[in-house]
Coordinates of N, CA and C in Angstrom, one line a residue:
M25 N -175.5 -125.4 -4.0 CA -175.8 -125.8 -2.3 C -176.6 -126.9 -2.5
D26 N -176.7 -128.0 -1.8 CA -177.2 -129.0 -1.5 C -177.7 -129.5 0.4
L27 N -178.8 -128.4 0.2 CA -179.5 -128.2 2.0 C -180.6 -129.5 2.0
R28 N -179.6 -130.4 3.2 CA -180.6 -131.9 3.5 C -181.1 -131.0 4.6
F29 N -182.4 -132.0 5.4 CA -182.9 -131.9 6.4 C -183.8 -133.3 6.3
C30 N -183.8 -133.8 8.0 CA -184.4 -135.7 8.4 C -185.6 -134.7 8.7
N31 N -186.9 -136.0 8.4 CA -188.0 -135.6 8.6 C -188.3 -136.7 8.7
D32 N -187.6 -138.1 8.9 CA -187.8 -139.3 9.3 C -188.1 -140.0 10.4
W33 N -189.1 -140.0 11.1 CA -189.3 -140.7 12.2 C -188.7 -142.1 12.4
A34 N -189.4 -142.5 11.4 CA -188.8 -143.8 12.0 C -187.5 -144.4 11.6
A35 N -186.7 -143.5 11.3 CA -185.0 -144.1 11.3 C -184.0 -142.4 11.9
P36 N -184.8 -142.2 13.6 CA -183.8 -141.4 13.6 C -182.3 -141.3 14.4
Q37 N -182.3 -142.5 14.1 CA -180.5 -142.6 14.4 C -179.5 -141.9 13.7
Q38 N -180.4 -141.8 12.5 CA -179.7 -141.5 10.8 C -179.1 -140.2 10.6
F39 N -180.2 -139.1 11.7 CA -179.7 -138.1 11.7 C -179.9 -137.3 13.4
T40 N -178.6 -137.0 13.5 CA -178.5 -136.3 15.4 C -178.1 -135.1 15.2
P41 N -178.3 -134.5 15.8 CA -177.9 -132.9 16.1 C -176.3 -132.7 15.9
E42 N -175.2 -134.0 16.4 CA -174.1 -134.2 16.4 C -173.7 -134.0 15.0
K43 N -174.5 -135.0 14.4 CA -174.4 -135.0 13.1 C -174.3 -133.5 11.6
A44 N -175.0 -133.0 12.5 CA -175.4 -131.4 11.6 C -174.1 -131.1 11.2
L45 N -174.3 -130.3 9.9 CA -172.7 -129.6 10.0 C -173.3 -128.0 9.5
L46 N -174.4 -127.9 9.7 CA -174.6 -126.1 10.3 C -176.1 -126.4 11.0
K47 N -176.6 -125.6 11.8 CA -177.7 -125.9 12.9 C -178.4 -124.2 12.2
I48 N -179.3 -124.1 12.4 CA -180.0 -122.6 11.7 C -180.8 -122.5 13.1
R49 N -180.9 -121.8 13.6 CA -182.0 -121.4 15.0 C -183.2 -120.4 14.1
M50 N -184.2 -121.4 14.8 CA -185.6 -121.0 14.1 C -186.8 -120.0 15.6
P51 N -187.8 -119.6 15.4 CA -188.2 -119.2 16.3 C -189.1 -120.8 16.7
A52 N -189.8 -120.3 18.1 CA -190.4 -121.6 18.5 C -191.7 -121.8 17.6
H53 N -192.2 -123.0 17.3 CA -193.2 -123.8 17.0 C -193.5 -123.6 15.4
L54 N -191.7 -124.1 14.9 CA -191.9 -124.3 13.7 C -192.4 -125.8 13.1
E55 N -193.2 -126.0 12.4 CA -194.3 -127.0 12.3 C -194.2 -127.4 11.2
Q56 N -193.9 -127.2 9.9 CA -193.4 -127.7 8.8 C -192.5 -126.5 7.6
I57 N -191.4 -127.2 6.9 CA -190.8 -126.6 6.4 C -190.4 -127.6 4.8
T58 N -190.3 -126.7 3.8 CA -190.2 -127.0 2.5 C -189.1 -126.4 1.2
L59 N -188.8 -127.0 0.0 CA -187.6 -125.9 -0.2 C -188.1 -126.4 -1.4
D60 N -188.3 -125.0 -2.4 CA -188.3 -124.7 -3.7 C -187.5 -123.7 -4.6
G61 N -186.8 -124.7 -5.0 CA -185.5 -123.8 -5.7 C -184.3 -123.3 -4.7
N62 N -184.1 -121.6 -5.2 CA -183.4 -121.2 -3.5 C -183.4 -120.6 -2.5
R63 N -185.6 -120.8 -2.7 CA -186.0 -120.6 -0.9 C -186.1 -121.7 -0.1
L64 N -187.2 -121.2 0.7 CA -187.3 -122.4 1.7 C -188.0 -121.7 2.8
Y65 N -189.1 -122.2 2.5 CA -190.7 -122.0 3.0 C -190.8 -122.8 4.3
A66 N -191.0 -121.8 5.8 CA -191.4 -122.1 6.8 C -192.8 -122.3 7.6
V67 N -193.6 -123.3 7.9 CA -194.6 -122.7 8.5 C -195.1 -122.9 10.0
F68 N -195.0 -121.2 10.6 CA -195.0 -121.4 11.8 C -196.6 -121.8 12.4
E69 N -196.5 -121.8 13.9 CA -197.7 -123.0 14.6 C -197.8 -121.6 15.8
S70 N -197.4 -120.8 15.8 CA -197.1 -120.2 17.4 C -198.5 -118.9 17.1
G71 N -199.0 -118.4 16.2 CA -199.5 -117.5 16.3 C -201.1 -118.3 16.7
A72 N -201.0 -119.6 16.4 CA -202.4 -119.5 16.7 C -202.9 -120.0 17.5
K73 N -203.7 -119.9 18.1 CA -204.9 -119.3 19.8 C -204.0 -120.3 21.1
A74 N -204.0 -121.5 20.3 CA -203.2 -122.2 21.4 C -201.8 -121.3 21.9
Y75 N -201.2 -121.1 21.2 CA -199.7 -121.1 21.9 C -199.6 -119.4 22.1
A76 N -200.3 -118.8 21.3 CA -199.7 -117.2 20.7 C -200.2 -116.1 22.1
L77 N -200.7 -117.0 23.3 CA -200.8 -116.1 24.6 C -199.3 -116.2 25.6
N78 N -198.8 -117.8 25.0 CA -197.5 -117.7 25.9 C -195.8 -118.1 24.9
A79 N -196.6 -117.4 24.0 CA -195.0 -117.3 22.6 C -194.3 -115.9 23.0
K80 N -193.1 -116.3 22.9 CA -192.1 -114.9 22.9 C -192.2 -114.4 21.3
T81 N -192.3 -115.3 20.2 CA -192.4 -114.7 19.1 C -193.6 -115.2 18.3
R82 N -194.5 -114.5 17.9 CA -196.0 -115.1 16.9 C -195.8 -115.0 15.4
I83 N -195.6 -116.2 14.7 CA -195.7 -116.2 13.8 C -196.9 -117.4 12.8
G84 N -197.6 -116.1 12.3 CA -199.1 -116.8 12.0 C -199.4 -117.1 10.4
R85 N -197.8 -117.1 9.8 CA -197.8 -117.6 8.6 C -196.5 -118.5 7.9
V86 N -196.6 -118.4 6.9 CA -195.4 -118.8 6.2 C -194.5 -117.9 6.0
V87 N -193.0 -118.3 6.3 CA -191.9 -116.8 5.8 C -191.0 -117.9 4.8
S88 N -190.8 -116.9 3.8 CA -189.7 -117.1 2.9 C -188.8 -116.6 3.3
F89 N -187.6 -117.7 3.4 CA -186.1 -117.7 3.6 C -185.2 -118.0 1.7
D90 N -184.5 -117.2 1.3 CA -183.3 -117.1 0.7 C -182.4 -118.2 1.3
I91 N -182.0 -119.2 0.9 CA -181.1 -120.3 1.3 C -180.2 -119.8 1.8
D92 N -179.4 -119.3 0.5 CA -178.0 -118.8 0.7 C -177.9 -117.7 1.8
T93 N -178.7 -116.9 1.9 CA -178.5 -115.8 3.1 C -178.8 -116.5 4.2
L94 N -179.3 -116.9 4.7 CA -180.0 -118.0 5.2 C -178.9 -118.4 6.0
V95 N -177.8 -119.9 4.8 CA -176.6 -120.3 5.5 C -175.8 -119.5 5.7
K96 N -175.4 -118.1 4.8 CA -174.1 -117.0 5.2 C -174.7 -116.8 6.5
E97 N -175.5 -116.7 7.0 CA -175.7 -115.8 7.9 C -175.3 -116.7 9.2
A98 N -176.0 -117.9 9.5 CA -175.7 -119.3 10.2 C -174.6 -119.6 10.3
K99 N -174.2 -119.5 9.3 CA -172.4 -119.5 9.3 C -171.5 -118.8 9.7
Q100 N -172.2 -117.2 10.1 CA -171.1 -116.5 10.4 C -171.6 -116.2 11.8
N101 N -172.8 -117.0 12.7 CA -172.9 -117.1 13.7 C -172.4 -117.8 14.5
D102 N -172.1 -119.4 13.8 CA -171.5 -120.2 14.1 C -169.8 -120.0 14.3
D103 N -169.5 -118.7 13.0 CA -167.9 -118.3 13.5 C -167.7 -117.4 14.4
A104 N -168.3 -116.6 15.2 CA -168.3 -115.6 16.1 C -168.7 -116.5 17.0
K105 N -169.7 -117.8 17.4 CA -169.3 -118.0 18.6 C -168.0 -119.1 19.0
A106 N -167.1 -119.8 18.2 CA -166.5 -120.1 18.2 C -165.2 -119.2 18.3
Q107 N -165.0 -117.8 18.4 CA -163.8 -117.6 18.8 C -163.9 -116.7 20.4

């Protein structure tokens, strides 16, 4: 599997939501993501004091996701919406 994401603020026209092959919903205040092998690591700042009072979901740590499972579930959600 080839997972790609764009974080190039200098060239926003290269990546738009319409060009995405798959959209994966994440909780609010996702600050940073990185890939290592088959894991996606996400850092959320919703646990920070500035956001904690108003955030619906508070995540104050790094969360590790299995990429294959994440993509499989996102595709299933897309398929369910299409029906």
